[in-house]
């Protein structure tokens, strides 16, 4: 039985759909801001540096290679307004071993026409201020304010900010803005994805077990009372990513495990969007 907890009003729209085998390790998802109804996703580390344009039924419309990029451990993506109109951001920030000193943010303009697209990305090297952290979540607020959220694997869940503006080729140290937990988290509560509403007033963080909504106040996240949704009854293999649409659409993706395929499921969460 679905658990529509709290005041979110979230309900699944139909059943989960299986993603194609080429996206078996889908670890990020985002709605296009340029073409209505198009989603983007990507695989995590060790796969080609490509973004996939998807229809809401999970079918692949096009593969978009990113020459000059490297997929060391891509873990999340986002879309937002930018100087080019609308941009796609990919975060190479995963660090299961908690050993990385070098993180990378990639940015491409949303090409709008995806068949045959090939986009060379802008490259933004990054470092953390307090040593390596495993991270799987990113969101972008208006004005290209880019934020990352650590997973909570070995340290408290922490919100980091890229001090604007984005500077291509320059290694920039992120700012630690806010601890979102007091200590490291048990695995089912570790943060695996994030996204922001287009107007920047609402952010969603997801873990393996739940989706939590926050208001944005001066760059900090304030939990919305009763704004937590239990995802356990969706039966995801390994819940990874979340994308917020313009009218309460919330798309979730899961990696495949063993004989279970990667999947994608849509929720409608009108009530929490109407709070904003």
PDB file of N, CA, C and O in Angstrom, residues 59-109:
ATOM      1  N   UNK A  59      11.640   5.275 -22.529  1.00  0.00           N
ATOM      2  CA  UNK A  59      12.343   4.975 -23.773  1.00  0.00           C
ATOM      3  C   UNK A  59      13.359   6.066 -24.078  1.00  0.00           C
ATOM      4  O   UNK A  59      13.153   7.249 -23.777  1.00  0.00           O
ATOM      5  N   UNK A  60      14.468   5.671 -24.674  1.00  0.00           N
ATOM      6  CA  UNK A  60      15.557   6.604 -24.981  1.00  0.00           C
ATOM      7  C   UNK A  60      15.296   7.281 -26.317  1.00  0.00           C
ATOM      8  O   UNK A  60      15.105   6.622 -27.338  1.00  0.00           O
ATOM      9  N   UNK A  61      15.297   8.607 -26.294  1.00  0.00           N
ATOM     10  CA  UNK A  61      15.150   9.370 -27.524  1.00  0.00           C
ATOM     11  C   UNK A  61      16.498   9.590 -28.192  1.00  0.00           C
ATOM     12  O   UNK A  61      16.604   9.569 -29.420  1.00  0.00           O
ATOM     13  N   UNK A  62      17.536   9.824 -27.390  1.00  0.00           N
ATOM     14  CA  UNK A  62      18.860  10.075 -27.970  1.00  0.00           C
ATOM     15  C   UNK A  62      19.928   9.948 -26.904  1.00  0.00           C
ATOM     16  O   UNK A  62      19.676  10.161 -25.713  1.00  0.00           O
ATOM     17  N   UNK A  63      21.131   9.612 -27.344  1.00  0.00           N
ATOM     18  CA  UNK A  63      22.330   9.669 -26.508  1.00  0.00           C
ATOM     19  C   UNK A  63      23.089  10.936 -26.870  1.00  0.00           C
ATOM     20  O   UNK A  63      23.292  11.227 -28.053  1.00  0.00           O
ATOM     21  N   UNK A  64      23.510  11.704 -25.862  1.00  0.00           N
ATOM     22  CA  UNK A  64      24.245  12.941 -26.079  1.00  0.00           C
ATOM     23  C   UNK A  64      25.651  12.775 -25.501  1.00  0.00           C
ATOM     24  O   UNK A  64      25.851  12.902 -24.284  1.00  0.00           O
ATOM     25  N   UNK A  65      26.654  12.452 -26.312  1.00  0.00           N
ATOM     26  CA  UNK A  65      28.021  12.331 -25.799  1.00  0.00           C
ATOM     27  C   UNK A  65      28.565  13.684 -25.364  1.00  0.00           C
ATOM     28  O   UNK A  65      28.227  14.716 -25.945  1.00  0.00           O
ATOM     29  N   UNK A  66      29.423  13.662 -24.345  1.00  0.00           N
ATOM     30  CA  UNK A  66      30.103  14.863 -23.861  1.00  0.00           C
ATOM     31  C   UNK A  66      31.604  14.694 -24.087  1.00  0.00           C
ATOM     32  O   UNK A  66      32.323  14.187 -23.217  1.00  0.00           O
ATOM     33  N   UNK A  67      32.106  15.069 -25.267  1.00  0.00           N
ATOM     34  CA  UNK A  67      33.543  14.979 -25.506  1.00  0.00           C
ATOM     35  C   UNK A  67      34.300  15.816 -24.477  1.00  0.00           C
ATOM     36  O   UNK A  67      33.811  16.841 -24.017  1.00  0.00           O
ATOM     37  N   UNK A  68      35.469  15.368 -24.103  1.00  0.00           N
ATOM     38  CA  UNK A  68      36.338  16.052 -23.134  1.00  0.00           C
ATOM     39  C   UNK A  68      35.934  15.748 -21.692  1.00  0.00           C
ATOM     40  O   UNK A  68      36.676  16.076 -20.763  1.00  0.00           O
ATOM     41  N   UNK A  69      34.772  15.152 -21.479  1.00  0.00           N
ATOM     42  CA  UNK A  69      34.363  14.784 -20.123  1.00  0.00           C
ATOM     43  C   UNK A  69      34.846  13.373 -19.808  1.00  0.00           C
ATOM     44  O   UNK A  69      35.147  12.573 -20.698  1.00  0.00           O
ATOM     45  N   UNK A  70      34.901  13.079 -18.520  1.00  0.00           N
ATOM     46  CA  UNK A  70      35.246  11.747 -18.033  1.00  0.00           C
ATOM     47  C   UNK A  70      34.221  11.348 -16.985  1.00  0.00           C
ATOM     48  O   UNK A  70      33.886  12.160 -16.121  1.00  0.00           O
ATOM     49  N   UNK A  71      33.718  10.148 -17.084  1.00  0.00           N
ATOM     50  CA  UNK A  71      32.764   9.663 -16.085  1.00  0.00           C
ATOM     51  C   UNK A  71      33.516   8.839 -15.045  1.00  0.00           C
ATOM     52  O   UNK A  71      33.534   7.617 -15.084  1.00  0.00           O
ATOM     53  N   UNK A  72      34.148   9.553 -14.119  1.00  0.00           N
ATOM     54  CA  UNK A  72      34.810   8.848 -13.015  1.00  0.00           C
ATOM     55  C   UNK A  72      33.764   8.291 -12.056  1.00  0.00           C
ATOM     56  O   UNK A  72      33.802   7.133 -11.694  1.00  0.00           O
ATOM     57  N   UNK A  73      32.835   9.130 -11.625  1.00  0.00           N
ATOM     58  CA  UNK A  73      31.702   8.668 -10.816  1.00  0.00           C
ATOM     59  C   UNK A  73      30.610   9.725 -10.851  1.00  0.00           C
ATOM     60  O   UNK A  73      30.398  10.455  -9.893  1.00  0.00           O
ATOM     61  N   UNK A  74      29.909   9.806 -11.992  1.00  0.00           N
ATOM     62  CA  UNK A  74      28.793  10.729 -12.116  1.00  0.00           C
ATOM     63  C   UNK A  74      27.674  10.286 -11.178  1.00  0.00           C
ATOM     64  O   UNK A  74      27.262   9.129 -11.210  1.00  0.00           O
ATOM     65  N   UNK A  75      27.182  11.208 -10.371  1.00  0.00           N
ATOM     66  CA  UNK A  75      26.187  10.804  -9.377  1.00  0.00           C
ATOM     67  C   UNK A  75      24.878  11.596  -9.414  1.00  0.00           C
ATOM     68  O   UNK A  75      23.893  11.147  -8.862  1.00  0.00           O
ATOM     69  N   UNK A  76      24.860  12.767 -10.026  1.00  0.00           N
ATOM     70  CA  UNK A  76      23.604  13.505 -10.089  1.00  0.00           C
ATOM     71  C   UNK A  76      23.676  14.513 -11.215  1.00  0.00           C
ATOM     72  O   UNK A  76      24.755  14.810 -11.752  1.00  0.00           O
ATOM     73  N   UNK A  77      22.501  15.046 -11.566  1.00  0.00           N
ATOM     74  CA  UNK A  77      22.419  16.047 -12.620  1.00  0.00           C
ATOM     75  C   UNK A  77      21.293  17.008 -12.288  1.00  0.00           C
ATOM     76  O   UNK A  77      20.446  16.744 -11.428  1.00  0.00           O
ATOM     77  N   UNK A  78      21.291  18.150 -12.975  1.00  0.00           N
ATOM     78  CA  UNK A  78      20.255  19.154 -12.769  1.00  0.00           C
ATOM     79  C   UNK A  78      20.122  19.972 -14.037  1.00  0.00           C
ATOM     80  O   UNK A  78      21.002  19.961 -14.909  1.00  0.00           O
ATOM     81  N   UNK A  79      19.003  20.681 -14.156  1.00  0.00           N
ATOM     82  CA  UNK A  79      18.804  21.636 -15.233  1.00  0.00           C
ATOM     83  C   UNK A  79      18.427  22.976 -14.614  1.00  0.00           C
ATOM     84  O   UNK A  79      17.801  23.029 -13.561  1.00  0.00           O
ATOM     85  N   UNK A  80      18.806  24.066 -15.281  1.00  0.00           N
ATOM     86  CA  UNK A  80      18.503  25.401 -14.760  1.00  0.00           C
ATOM     87  C   UNK A  80      18.713  26.418 -15.869  1.00  0.00           C
ATOM     88  O   UNK A  80      19.385  26.152 -16.877  1.00  0.00           O
ATOM     89  N   UNK A  81      18.151  27.604 -15.662  1.00  0.00           N
ATOM     90  CA  UNK A  81      18.388  28.703 -16.588  1.00  0.00           C
ATOM     91  C   UNK A  81      19.844  29.131 -16.493  1.00  0.00           C
ATOM     92  O   UNK A  81      20.453  29.108 -15.424  1.00  0.00           O
ATOM     93  N   UNK A  82      20.396  29.541 -17.645  1.00  0.00           N
ATOM     94  CA  UNK A  82      21.796  29.970 -17.711  1.00  0.00           C
ATOM     95  C   UNK A  82      21.922  30.979 -18.832  1.00  0.00           C
ATOM     96  O   UNK A  82      20.944  31.310 -19.509  1.00  0.00           O
ATOM     97  N   UNK A  83      23.117  31.459 -19.071  1.00  0.00           N
ATOM     98  CA  UNK A  83      23.333  32.459 -20.111  1.00  0.00           C
ATOM     99  C   UNK A  83      22.939  31.924 -21.480  1.00  0.00           C
ATOM    100  O   UNK A  83      22.484  32.687 -22.343  1.00  0.00           O
ATOM    101  N   UNK A  84      23.101  30.613 -21.696  1.00  0.00           N
ATOM    102  CA  UNK A  84      22.740  30.008 -22.979  1.00  0.00           C
ATOM    103  C   UNK A  84      21.238  29.787 -23.119  1.00  0.00           C
ATOM    104  O   UNK A  84      20.772  29.358 -24.170  1.00  0.00           O
ATOM    105  N   UNK A  85      20.484  30.057 -22.067  1.00  0.00           N
ATOM    106  CA  UNK A  85      19.039  29.841 -22.058  1.00  0.00           C
ATOM    107  C   UNK A  85      18.666  28.807 -21.028  1.00  0.00           C
ATOM    108  O   UNK A  85      18.087  29.109 -19.987  1.00  0.00           O
ATOM    109  N   UNK A  86      18.992  27.550 -21.309  1.00  0.00           N
ATOM    110  CA  UNK A  86      18.792  26.463 -20.360  1.00  0.00           C
ATOM    111  C   UNK A  86      20.001  25.540 -20.431  1.00  0.00           C
ATOM    112  O   UNK A  86      20.496  25.244 -21.523  1.00  0.00           O
ATOM    113  N   UNK A  87      20.504  25.123 -19.286  1.00  0.00           N
ATOM    114  CA  UNK A  87      21.699  24.287 -19.242  1.00  0.00           C
ATOM    115  C   UNK A  87      21.449  23.002 -18.472  1.00  0.00           C
ATOM    116  O   UNK A  87      20.529  22.914 -17.647  1.00  0.00           O
ATOM    117  N   UNK A  88      22.285  22.011 -18.762  1.00  0.00           N
ATOM    118  CA  UNK A  88      22.298  20.721 -18.074  1.00  0.00           C
ATOM    119  C   UNK A  88      23.609  20.626 -17.317  1.00  0.00           C
ATOM    120  O   UNK A  88      24.682  20.883 -17.886  1.00  0.00           O
ATOM    121  N   UNK A  89      23.543  20.251 -16.051  1.00  0.00           N
ATOM    122  CA  UNK A  89      24.706  20.158 -15.172  1.00  0.00           C
ATOM    123  C   UNK A  89      24.866  18.715 -14.726  1.00  0.00           C
ATOM    124  O   UNK A  89      23.880  18.058 -14.352  1.00  0.00           O
ATOM    125  N   UNK A  90      26.090  18.219 -14.752  1.00  0.00           N
ATOM    126  CA  UNK A  90      26.387  16.849 -14.326  1.00  0.00           C
ATOM    127  C   UNK A  90      27.480  16.895 -13.269  1.00  0.00           C
ATOM    128  O   UNK A  90      28.508  17.556 -13.452  1.00  0.00           O
ATOM    129  N   UNK A  91      27.252  16.187 -12.163  1.00  0.00           N
ATOM    130  CA  UNK A  91      28.162  16.224 -11.017  1.00  0.00           C
ATOM    131  C   UNK A  91      28.969  14.933 -10.937  1.00  0.00           C
ATOM    132  O   UNK A  91      28.418  13.864 -10.654  1.00  0.00           O
ATOM    133  N   UNK A  92      30.273  15.046 -11.189  1.00  0.00           N
ATOM    134  CA  UNK A  92      31.196  13.914 -11.002  1.00  0.00           C
ATOM    135  C   UNK A  92      31.754  14.038  -9.587  1.00  0.00           C
ATOM    136  O   UNK A  92      32.833  14.587  -9.362  1.00  0.00           O
ATOM    137  N   UNK A  93      30.992  13.523  -8.614  1.00  0.00           N
ATOM    138  CA  UNK A  93      31.285  13.783  -7.196  1.00  0.00           C
ATOM    139  C   UNK A  93      31.277  12.526  -6.340  1.00  0.00           C
ATOM    140  O   UNK A  93      31.527  12.589  -5.140  1.00  0.00           O
ATOM    141  N   UNK A  94      30.977  11.366  -6.926  1.00  0.00           N
ATOM    142  CA  UNK A  94      30.904  10.143  -6.130  1.00  0.00           C
ATOM    143  C   UNK A  94      32.258   9.742  -5.576  1.00  0.00           C
ATOM    144  O   UNK A  94      33.292   9.956  -6.220  1.00  0.00           O
ATOM    145  N   UNK A  95      32.250   9.157  -4.388  1.00  0.00           N
ATOM    146  CA  UNK A  95      33.515   8.818  -3.719  1.00  0.00           C
ATOM    147  C   UNK A  95      33.254   7.749  -2.663  1.00  0.00           C
ATOM    148  O   UNK A  95      33.332   8.004  -1.467  1.00  0.00           O
ATOM    149  N   UNK A  96      32.938   6.538  -3.121  1.00  0.00           N
ATOM    150  CA  UNK A  96      32.608   5.456  -2.178  1.00  0.00           C
ATOM    151  C   UNK A  96      33.723   5.191  -1.184  1.00  0.00           C
ATOM    152  O   UNK A  96      33.467   4.828  -0.032  1.00  0.00           O
ATOM    153  N   UNK A  97      34.971   5.375  -1.617  1.00  0.00           N
ATOM    154  CA  UNK A  97      36.095   5.111  -0.734  1.00  0.00           C
ATOM    155  C   UNK A  97      36.491   6.293   0.130  1.00  0.00           C
ATOM    156  O   UNK A  97      37.392   6.183   0.966  1.00  0.00           O
ATOM    157  N   UNK A  98      35.818   7.431  -0.059  1.00  0.00           N
ATOM    158  CA  UNK A  98      36.094   8.676   0.674  1.00  0.00           C
ATOM    159  C   UNK A  98      37.586   9.015   0.572  1.00  0.00           C
ATOM    160  O   UNK A  98      38.283   9.208   1.568  1.00  0.00           O
ATOM    161  N   UNK A  99      38.074   9.107  -0.674  1.00  0.00           N
ATOM    162  CA  UNK A  99      39.499   9.366  -0.917  1.00  0.00           C
ATOM    163  C   UNK A  99      39.745  10.465  -1.957  1.00  0.00           C
ATOM    164  O   UNK A  99      40.889  10.893  -2.125  1.00  0.00           O
ATOM    165  N   UNK A 100      38.711  10.951  -2.629  1.00  0.00           N
ATOM    166  CA  UNK A 100      38.918  11.865  -3.746  1.00  0.00           C
ATOM    167  C   UNK A 100      39.263  13.273  -3.282  1.00  0.00           C
ATOM    168  O   UNK A 100      38.603  13.839  -2.416  1.00  0.00           O
ATOM    169  N   UNK A 101      40.270  13.858  -3.924  1.00  0.00           N
ATOM    170  CA  UNK A 101      40.609  15.258  -3.696  1.00  0.00           C
ATOM    171  C   UNK A 101      40.090  16.156  -4.814  1.00  0.00           C
ATOM    172  O   UNK A 101      40.089  17.371  -4.679  1.00  0.00           O
ATOM    173  N   UNK A 102      39.677  15.563  -5.929  1.00  0.00           N
ATOM    174  CA  UNK A 102      39.289  16.333  -7.104  1.00  0.00           C
ATOM    175  C   UNK A 102      37.885  15.945  -7.549  1.00  0.00           C
ATOM    176  O   UNK A 102      37.612  14.789  -7.848  1.00  0.00           O
ATOM    177  N   UNK A 103      36.996  16.912  -7.558  1.00  0.00           N
ATOM    178  CA  UNK A 103      35.629  16.735  -8.029  1.00  0.00           C
ATOM    179  C   UNK A 103      35.445  17.604  -9.269  1.00  0.00           C
ATOM    180  O   UNK A 103      36.198  18.546  -9.499  1.00  0.00           O
ATOM    181  N   UNK A 104      34.414  17.290 -10.069  1.00  0.00           N
ATOM    182  CA  UNK A 104      34.212  18.041 -11.309  1.00  0.00           C
ATOM    183  C   UNK A 104      32.720  18.267 -11.539  1.00  0.00           C
ATOM    184  O   UNK A 104      31.899  17.363 -11.352  1.00  0.00           O
ATOM    185  N   UNK A 105      32.393  19.485 -11.958  1.00  0.00           N
ATOM    186  CA  UNK A 105      31.060  19.815 -12.442  1.00  0.00           C
ATOM    187  C   UNK A 105      31.158  20.075 -13.939  1.00  0.00           C
ATOM    188  O   UNK A 105      32.040  20.816 -14.391  1.00  0.00           O
ATOM    189  N   UNK A 106      30.264  19.449 -14.705  1.00  0.00           N
ATOM    190  CA  UNK A 106      30.187  19.683 -16.149  1.00  0.00           C
ATOM    191  C   UNK A 106      28.899  20.436 -16.469  1.00  0.00           C
ATOM    192  O   UNK A 106      27.871  20.235 -15.820  1.00  0.00           O
ATOM    193  N   UNK A 107      28.962  21.285 -17.507  1.00  0.00           N
ATOM    194  CA  UNK A 107      27.775  22.029 -17.940  1.00  0.00           C
ATOM    195  C   UNK A 107      27.717  22.068 -19.454  1.00  0.00           C
ATOM    196  O   UNK A 107      28.718  22.340 -20.121  1.00  0.00           O
ATOM    197  N   UNK A 108      26.520  21.783 -20.002  1.00  0.00           N
ATOM    198  CA  UNK A 108      26.289  21.948 -21.433  1.00  0.00           C
ATOM    199  C   UNK A 108      24.981  22.702 -21.632  1.00  0.00           C
ATOM    200  O   UNK A 108      24.088  22.649 -20.772  1.00  0.00           O
ATOM    201  N   UNK A 109      24.842  23.435 -22.744  1.00  0.00           N
ATOM    202  CA  UNK A 109      23.528  23.998 -23.053  1.00  0.00           C
ATOM    203  C   UNK A 109      22.570  22.875 -23.430  1.00  0.00           C
ATOM    204  O   UNK A 109      22.971  21.875 -24.021  1.00  0.00           O
TER     205      UNK A 109
END
